[in-house]
PDB file of C-alpha atoms in Angstrom:
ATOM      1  CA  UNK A  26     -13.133  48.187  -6.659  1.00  0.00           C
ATOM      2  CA  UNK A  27     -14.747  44.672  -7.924  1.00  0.00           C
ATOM      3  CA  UNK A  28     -17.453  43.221  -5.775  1.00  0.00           C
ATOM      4  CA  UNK A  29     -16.866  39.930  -4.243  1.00  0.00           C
ATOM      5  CA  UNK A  30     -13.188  40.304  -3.155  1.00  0.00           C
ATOM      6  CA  UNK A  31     -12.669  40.263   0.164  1.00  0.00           C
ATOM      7  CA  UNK A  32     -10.141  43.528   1.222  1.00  0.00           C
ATOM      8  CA  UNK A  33      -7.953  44.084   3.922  1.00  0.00           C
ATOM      9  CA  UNK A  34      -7.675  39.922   4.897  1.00  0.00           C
ATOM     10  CA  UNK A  35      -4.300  39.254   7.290  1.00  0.00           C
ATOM     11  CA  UNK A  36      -2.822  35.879   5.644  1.00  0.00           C
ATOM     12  CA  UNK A  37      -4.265  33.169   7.047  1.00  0.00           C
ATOM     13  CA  UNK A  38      -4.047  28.794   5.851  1.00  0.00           C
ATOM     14  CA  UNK A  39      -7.002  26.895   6.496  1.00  0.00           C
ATOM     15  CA  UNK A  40      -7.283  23.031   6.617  1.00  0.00           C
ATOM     16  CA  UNK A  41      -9.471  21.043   4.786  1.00  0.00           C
ATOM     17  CA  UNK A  42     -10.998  17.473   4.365  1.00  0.00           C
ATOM     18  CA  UNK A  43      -8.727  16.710   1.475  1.00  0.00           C
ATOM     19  CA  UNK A  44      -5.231  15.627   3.377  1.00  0.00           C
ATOM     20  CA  UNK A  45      -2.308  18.232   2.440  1.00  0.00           C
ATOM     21  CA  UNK A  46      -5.052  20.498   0.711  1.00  0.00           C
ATOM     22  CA  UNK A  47      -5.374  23.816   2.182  1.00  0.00           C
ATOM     23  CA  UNK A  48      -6.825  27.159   1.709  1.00  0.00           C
ATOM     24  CA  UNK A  49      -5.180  30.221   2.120  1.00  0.00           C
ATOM     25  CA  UNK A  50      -6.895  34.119   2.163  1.00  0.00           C
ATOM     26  CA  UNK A  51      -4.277  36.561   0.770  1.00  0.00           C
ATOM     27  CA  UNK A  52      -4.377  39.835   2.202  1.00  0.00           C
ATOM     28  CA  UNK A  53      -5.656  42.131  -0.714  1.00  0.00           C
ATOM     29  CA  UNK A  54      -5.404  45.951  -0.890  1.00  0.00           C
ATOM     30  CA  UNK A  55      -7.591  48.154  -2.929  1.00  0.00           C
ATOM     31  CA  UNK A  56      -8.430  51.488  -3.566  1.00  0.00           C
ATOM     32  CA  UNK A  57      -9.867  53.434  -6.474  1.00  0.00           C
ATOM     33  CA  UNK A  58      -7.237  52.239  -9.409  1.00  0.00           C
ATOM     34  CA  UNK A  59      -8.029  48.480  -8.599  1.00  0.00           C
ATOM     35  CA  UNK A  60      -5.889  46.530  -6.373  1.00  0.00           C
ATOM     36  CA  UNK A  61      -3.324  44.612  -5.314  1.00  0.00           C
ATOM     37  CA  UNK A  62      -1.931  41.151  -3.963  1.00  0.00           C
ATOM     38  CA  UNK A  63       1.190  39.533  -3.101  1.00  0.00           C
ATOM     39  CA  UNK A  64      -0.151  35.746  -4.826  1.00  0.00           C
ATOM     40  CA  UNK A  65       2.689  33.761  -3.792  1.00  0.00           C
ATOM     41  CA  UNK A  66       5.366  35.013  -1.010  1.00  0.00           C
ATOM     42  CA  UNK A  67       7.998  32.273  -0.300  1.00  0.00           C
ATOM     43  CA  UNK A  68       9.245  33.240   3.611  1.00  0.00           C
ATOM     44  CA  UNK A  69       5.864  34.158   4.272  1.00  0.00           C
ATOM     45  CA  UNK A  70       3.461  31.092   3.200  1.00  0.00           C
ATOM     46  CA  UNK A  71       6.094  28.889   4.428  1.00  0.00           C
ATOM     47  CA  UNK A  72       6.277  30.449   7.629  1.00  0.00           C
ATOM     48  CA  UNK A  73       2.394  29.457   8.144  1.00  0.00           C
ATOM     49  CA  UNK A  74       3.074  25.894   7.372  1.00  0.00           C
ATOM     50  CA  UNK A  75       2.631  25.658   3.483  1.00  0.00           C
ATOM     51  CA  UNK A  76       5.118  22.966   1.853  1.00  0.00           C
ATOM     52  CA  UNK A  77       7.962  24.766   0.158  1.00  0.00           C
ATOM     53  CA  UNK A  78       6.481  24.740  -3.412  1.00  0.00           C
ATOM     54  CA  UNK A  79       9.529  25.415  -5.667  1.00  0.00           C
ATOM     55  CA  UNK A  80       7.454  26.836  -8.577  1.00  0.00           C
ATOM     56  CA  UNK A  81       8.965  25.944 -11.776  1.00  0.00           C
ATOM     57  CA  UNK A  82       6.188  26.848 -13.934  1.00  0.00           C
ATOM     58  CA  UNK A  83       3.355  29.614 -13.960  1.00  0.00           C
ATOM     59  CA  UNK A  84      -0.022  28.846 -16.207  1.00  0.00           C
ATOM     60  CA  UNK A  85      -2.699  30.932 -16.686  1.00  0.00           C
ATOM     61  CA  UNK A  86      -6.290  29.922 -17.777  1.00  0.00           C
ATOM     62  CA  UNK A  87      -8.175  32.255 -19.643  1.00  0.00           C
ATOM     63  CA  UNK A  88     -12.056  31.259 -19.324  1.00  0.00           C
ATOM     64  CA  UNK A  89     -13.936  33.804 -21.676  1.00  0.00           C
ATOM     65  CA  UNK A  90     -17.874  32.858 -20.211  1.00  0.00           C
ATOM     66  CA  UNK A  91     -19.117  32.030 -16.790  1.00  0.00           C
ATOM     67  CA  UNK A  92     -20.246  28.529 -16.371  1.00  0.00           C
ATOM     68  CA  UNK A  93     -17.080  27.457 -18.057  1.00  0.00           C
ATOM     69  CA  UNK A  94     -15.845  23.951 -16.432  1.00  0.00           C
ATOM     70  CA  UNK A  95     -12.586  22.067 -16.633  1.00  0.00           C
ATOM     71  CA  UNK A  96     -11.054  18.900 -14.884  1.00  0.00           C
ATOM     72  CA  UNK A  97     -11.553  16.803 -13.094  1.00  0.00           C
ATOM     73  CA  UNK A  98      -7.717  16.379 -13.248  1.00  0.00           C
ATOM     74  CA  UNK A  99      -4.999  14.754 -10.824  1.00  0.00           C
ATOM     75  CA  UNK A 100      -1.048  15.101 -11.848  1.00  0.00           C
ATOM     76  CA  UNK A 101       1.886  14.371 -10.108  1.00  0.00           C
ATOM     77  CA  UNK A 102       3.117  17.589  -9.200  1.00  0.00           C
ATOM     78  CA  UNK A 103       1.720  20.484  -6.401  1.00  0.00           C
ATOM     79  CA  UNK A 104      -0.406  22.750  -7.200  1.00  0.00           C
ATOM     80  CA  UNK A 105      -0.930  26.628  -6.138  1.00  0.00           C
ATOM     81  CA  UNK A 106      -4.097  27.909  -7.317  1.00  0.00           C
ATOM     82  CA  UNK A 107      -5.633  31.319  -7.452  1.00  0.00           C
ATOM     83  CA  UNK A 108      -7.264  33.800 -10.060  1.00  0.00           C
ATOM     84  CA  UNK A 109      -6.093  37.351 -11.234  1.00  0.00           C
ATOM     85  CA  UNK A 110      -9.425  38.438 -12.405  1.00  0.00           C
ATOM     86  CA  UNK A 111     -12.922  36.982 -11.680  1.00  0.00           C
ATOM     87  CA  UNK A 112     -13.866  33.799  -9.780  1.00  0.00           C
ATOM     88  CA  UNK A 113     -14.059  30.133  -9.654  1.00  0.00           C
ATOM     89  CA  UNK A 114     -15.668  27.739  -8.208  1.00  0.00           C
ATOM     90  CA  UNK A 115     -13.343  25.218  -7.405  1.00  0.00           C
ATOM     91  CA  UNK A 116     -13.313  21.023  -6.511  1.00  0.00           C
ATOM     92  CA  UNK A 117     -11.112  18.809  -5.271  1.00  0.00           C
ATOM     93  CA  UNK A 118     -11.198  14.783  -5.045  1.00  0.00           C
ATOM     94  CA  UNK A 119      -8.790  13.142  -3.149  1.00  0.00           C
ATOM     95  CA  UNK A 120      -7.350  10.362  -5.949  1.00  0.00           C
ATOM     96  CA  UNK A 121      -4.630   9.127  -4.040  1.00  0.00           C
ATOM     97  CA  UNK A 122      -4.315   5.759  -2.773  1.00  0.00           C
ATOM     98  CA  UNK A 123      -5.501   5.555   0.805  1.00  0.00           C
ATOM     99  CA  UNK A 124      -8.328   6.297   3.417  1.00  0.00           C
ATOM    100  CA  UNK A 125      -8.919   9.549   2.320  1.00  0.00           C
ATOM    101  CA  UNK A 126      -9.552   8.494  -1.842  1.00  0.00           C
ATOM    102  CA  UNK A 127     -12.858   9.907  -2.911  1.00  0.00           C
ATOM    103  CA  UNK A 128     -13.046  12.907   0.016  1.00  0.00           C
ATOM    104  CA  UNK A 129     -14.129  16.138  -1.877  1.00  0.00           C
ATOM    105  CA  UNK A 130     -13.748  19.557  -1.026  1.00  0.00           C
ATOM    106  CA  UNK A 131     -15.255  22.564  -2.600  1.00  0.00           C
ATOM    107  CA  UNK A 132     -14.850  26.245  -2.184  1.00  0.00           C
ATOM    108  CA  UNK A 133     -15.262  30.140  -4.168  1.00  0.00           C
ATOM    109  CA  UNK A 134     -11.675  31.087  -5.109  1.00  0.00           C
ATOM    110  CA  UNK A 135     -11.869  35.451  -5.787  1.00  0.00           C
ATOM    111  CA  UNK A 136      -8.488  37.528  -5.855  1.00  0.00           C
ATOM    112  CA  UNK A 137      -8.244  36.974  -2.031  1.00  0.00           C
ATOM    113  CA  UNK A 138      -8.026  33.008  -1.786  1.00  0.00           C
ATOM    114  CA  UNK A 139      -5.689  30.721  -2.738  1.00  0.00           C
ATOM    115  CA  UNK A 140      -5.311  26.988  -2.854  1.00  0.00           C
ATOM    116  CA  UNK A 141      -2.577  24.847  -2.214  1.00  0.00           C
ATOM    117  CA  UNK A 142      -3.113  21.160  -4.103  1.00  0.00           C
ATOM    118  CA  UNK A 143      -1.297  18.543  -3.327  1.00  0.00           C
ATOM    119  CA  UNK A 144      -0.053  16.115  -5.681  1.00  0.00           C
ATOM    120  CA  UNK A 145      -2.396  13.102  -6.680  1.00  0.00           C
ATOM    121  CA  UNK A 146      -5.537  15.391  -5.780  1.00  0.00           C
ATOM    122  CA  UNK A 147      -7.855  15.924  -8.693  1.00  0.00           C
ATOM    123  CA  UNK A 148      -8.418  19.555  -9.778  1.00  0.00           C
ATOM    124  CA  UNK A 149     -11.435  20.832 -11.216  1.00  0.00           C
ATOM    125  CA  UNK A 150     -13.269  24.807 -11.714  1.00  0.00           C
ATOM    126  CA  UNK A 151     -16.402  26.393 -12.768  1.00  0.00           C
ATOM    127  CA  UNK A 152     -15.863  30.034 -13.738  1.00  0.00           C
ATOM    128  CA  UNK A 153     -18.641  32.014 -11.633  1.00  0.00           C
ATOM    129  CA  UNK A 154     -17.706  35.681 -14.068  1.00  0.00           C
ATOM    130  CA  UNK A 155     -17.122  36.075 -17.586  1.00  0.00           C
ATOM    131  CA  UNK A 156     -13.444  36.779 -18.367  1.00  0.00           C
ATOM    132  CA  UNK A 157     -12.263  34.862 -15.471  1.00  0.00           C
ATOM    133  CA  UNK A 158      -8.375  34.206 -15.811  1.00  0.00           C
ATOM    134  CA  UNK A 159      -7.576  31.281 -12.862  1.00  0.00           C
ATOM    135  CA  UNK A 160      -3.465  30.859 -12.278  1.00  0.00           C
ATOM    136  CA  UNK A 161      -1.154  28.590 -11.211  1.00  0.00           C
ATOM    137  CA  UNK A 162       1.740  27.607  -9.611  1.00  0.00           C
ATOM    138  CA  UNK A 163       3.735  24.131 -10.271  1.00  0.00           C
ATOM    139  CA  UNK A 164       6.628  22.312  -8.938  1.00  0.00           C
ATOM    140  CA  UNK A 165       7.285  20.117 -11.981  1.00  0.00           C
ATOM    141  CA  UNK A 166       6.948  21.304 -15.591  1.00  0.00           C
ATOM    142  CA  UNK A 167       4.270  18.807 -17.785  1.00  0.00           C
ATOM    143  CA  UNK A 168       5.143  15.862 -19.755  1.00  0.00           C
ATOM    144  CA  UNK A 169       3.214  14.153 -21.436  1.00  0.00           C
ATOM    145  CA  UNK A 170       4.936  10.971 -20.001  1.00  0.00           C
ATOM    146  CA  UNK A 171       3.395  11.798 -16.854  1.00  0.00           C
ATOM    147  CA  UNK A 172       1.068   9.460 -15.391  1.00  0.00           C
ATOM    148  CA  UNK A 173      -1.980  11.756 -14.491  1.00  0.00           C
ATOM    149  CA  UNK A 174      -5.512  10.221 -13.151  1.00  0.00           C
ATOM    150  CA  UNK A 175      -9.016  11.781 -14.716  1.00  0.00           C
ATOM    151  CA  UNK A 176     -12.605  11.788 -12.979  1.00  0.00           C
ATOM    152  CA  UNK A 177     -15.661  12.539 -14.883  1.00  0.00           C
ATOM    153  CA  UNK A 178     -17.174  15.566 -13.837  1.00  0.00           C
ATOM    154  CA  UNK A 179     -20.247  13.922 -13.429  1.00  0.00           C
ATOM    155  CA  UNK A 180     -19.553  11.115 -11.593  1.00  0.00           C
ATOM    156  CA  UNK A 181     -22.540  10.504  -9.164  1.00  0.00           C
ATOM    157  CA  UNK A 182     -20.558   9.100  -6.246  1.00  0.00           C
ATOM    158  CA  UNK A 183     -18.657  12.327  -5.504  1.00  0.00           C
ATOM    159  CA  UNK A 184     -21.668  14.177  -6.463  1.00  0.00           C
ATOM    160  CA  UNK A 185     -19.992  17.857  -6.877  1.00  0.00           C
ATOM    161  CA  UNK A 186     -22.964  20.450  -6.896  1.00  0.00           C
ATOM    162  CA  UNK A 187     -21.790  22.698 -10.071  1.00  0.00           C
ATOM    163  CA  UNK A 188     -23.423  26.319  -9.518  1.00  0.00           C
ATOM    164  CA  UNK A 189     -23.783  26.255 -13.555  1.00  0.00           C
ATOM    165  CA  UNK A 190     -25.479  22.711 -14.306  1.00  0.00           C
ATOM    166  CA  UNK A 191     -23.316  20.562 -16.498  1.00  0.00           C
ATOM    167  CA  UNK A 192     -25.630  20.737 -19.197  1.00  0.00           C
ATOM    168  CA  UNK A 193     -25.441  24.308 -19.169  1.00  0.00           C
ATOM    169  CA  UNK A 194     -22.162  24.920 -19.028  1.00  0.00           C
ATOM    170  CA  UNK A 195     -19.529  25.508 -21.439  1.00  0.00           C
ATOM    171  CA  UNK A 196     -16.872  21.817 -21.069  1.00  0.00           C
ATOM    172  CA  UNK A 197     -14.997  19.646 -23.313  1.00  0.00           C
ATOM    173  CA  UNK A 198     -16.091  16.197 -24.183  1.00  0.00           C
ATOM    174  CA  UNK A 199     -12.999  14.806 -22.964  1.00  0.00           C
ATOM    175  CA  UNK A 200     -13.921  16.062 -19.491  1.00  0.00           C
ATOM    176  CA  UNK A 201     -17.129  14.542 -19.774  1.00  0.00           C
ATOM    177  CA  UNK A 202     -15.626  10.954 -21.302  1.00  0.00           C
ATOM    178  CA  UNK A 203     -13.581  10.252 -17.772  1.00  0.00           C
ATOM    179  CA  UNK A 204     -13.719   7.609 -15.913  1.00  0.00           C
ATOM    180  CA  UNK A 205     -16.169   7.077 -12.755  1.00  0.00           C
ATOM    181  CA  UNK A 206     -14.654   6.815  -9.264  1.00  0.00           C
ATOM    182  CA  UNK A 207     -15.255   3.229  -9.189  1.00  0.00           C
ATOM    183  CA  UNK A 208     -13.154   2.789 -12.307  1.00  0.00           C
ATOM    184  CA  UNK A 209     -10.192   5.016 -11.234  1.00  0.00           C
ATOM    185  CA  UNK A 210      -7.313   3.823 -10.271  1.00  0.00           C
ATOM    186  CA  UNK A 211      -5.988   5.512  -7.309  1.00  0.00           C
ATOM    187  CA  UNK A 212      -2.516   7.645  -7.924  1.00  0.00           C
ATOM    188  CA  UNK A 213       0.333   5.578  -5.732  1.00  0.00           C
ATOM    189  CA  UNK A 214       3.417   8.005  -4.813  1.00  0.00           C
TER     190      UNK A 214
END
């Protein structure tokens, strides 16, 4: 069985800082040929107070080396987040207009955790393994009429602690060219 995943979890959400943004452990089942999850149950989820996503669309992220970053990026469509193999670290900025714009949340996202994003919330990861394949969930397909709102990954004010330093890890330069928070304009709904 791979280390790090957390067996024999009952379904649980958990809250966060991030308004909307919560963190679910999915009840994983292993044994000697691997294991086993049920990543997104409709009656279920729903039943524990998760918004009715409606997926429309399923992406998957292949991320061949550890230390491999991407976002920080907020679109106007839900999110459902979770990996099939390996780990993440993940961050979220609240970009949304209001009191909450700016609040960040981070957390480790294995085969037992999922995230639900909420629309307008900037989505970021850090692979933590090699061969790390992160999924998700949507409620809109993309367009590239969309309006979408970018943070730099570095931006000082939000101050995300990246387990891999920047520097060192593997990141486009259009991640890196984003705006700071004090140049973003907040995502209005």
């Amino acid at each position: 069985m791979s280390g790090g995943i957390r067996f024999g979890l009952p379904l649980a959400l958990h809250t966060s800082p991030i308004d909307g943004l919560v963190v679910l452990d999915l009840p994983v089942h292993g044994d000697n040929r691997g294991w086993f999850k049920e990543n997104w149950q409709r009656e279920k989820m729903t039943s524990l107070g998760l918004p009715d996503l409606g997926p429309v669309q399923n992406n998957i992220s292949f991320n061949k080396t550890r230390g491999t970053t991407r976002g920080i990026h907020a679109e106007p469509w839900d999110k459902y987040i979770s990996v099939a193999t390996g780990s993440v670290f993940g961050a979220w900025v609240d970009l949304r207009q209001g009191d909450g714009f700016g609040t960040v949340f981070t957390t480790v996202i294995d085969p037992s955790v999922a995230v639900f994003v909420p629309r307008g919330v900037g989505n970021a990861f850090q692979t933590l393994e090699d061969s790390t394949a992160y999924t998700y969930l949507v409620n809109e397909h993309w367009s590239p009429e969309a309006e979408y709102t970018f943070l730099n990954l570095a931006d000082e004010t939000v101050a995300i602690e990246w387990p891999v330093p920047l520097e060192q890890a593997e990141l486009s330069a259009k991640d890196l060219g984003h705006p700071r928070l004090a140049d973003v304009a907040p995502m209005r709904f």
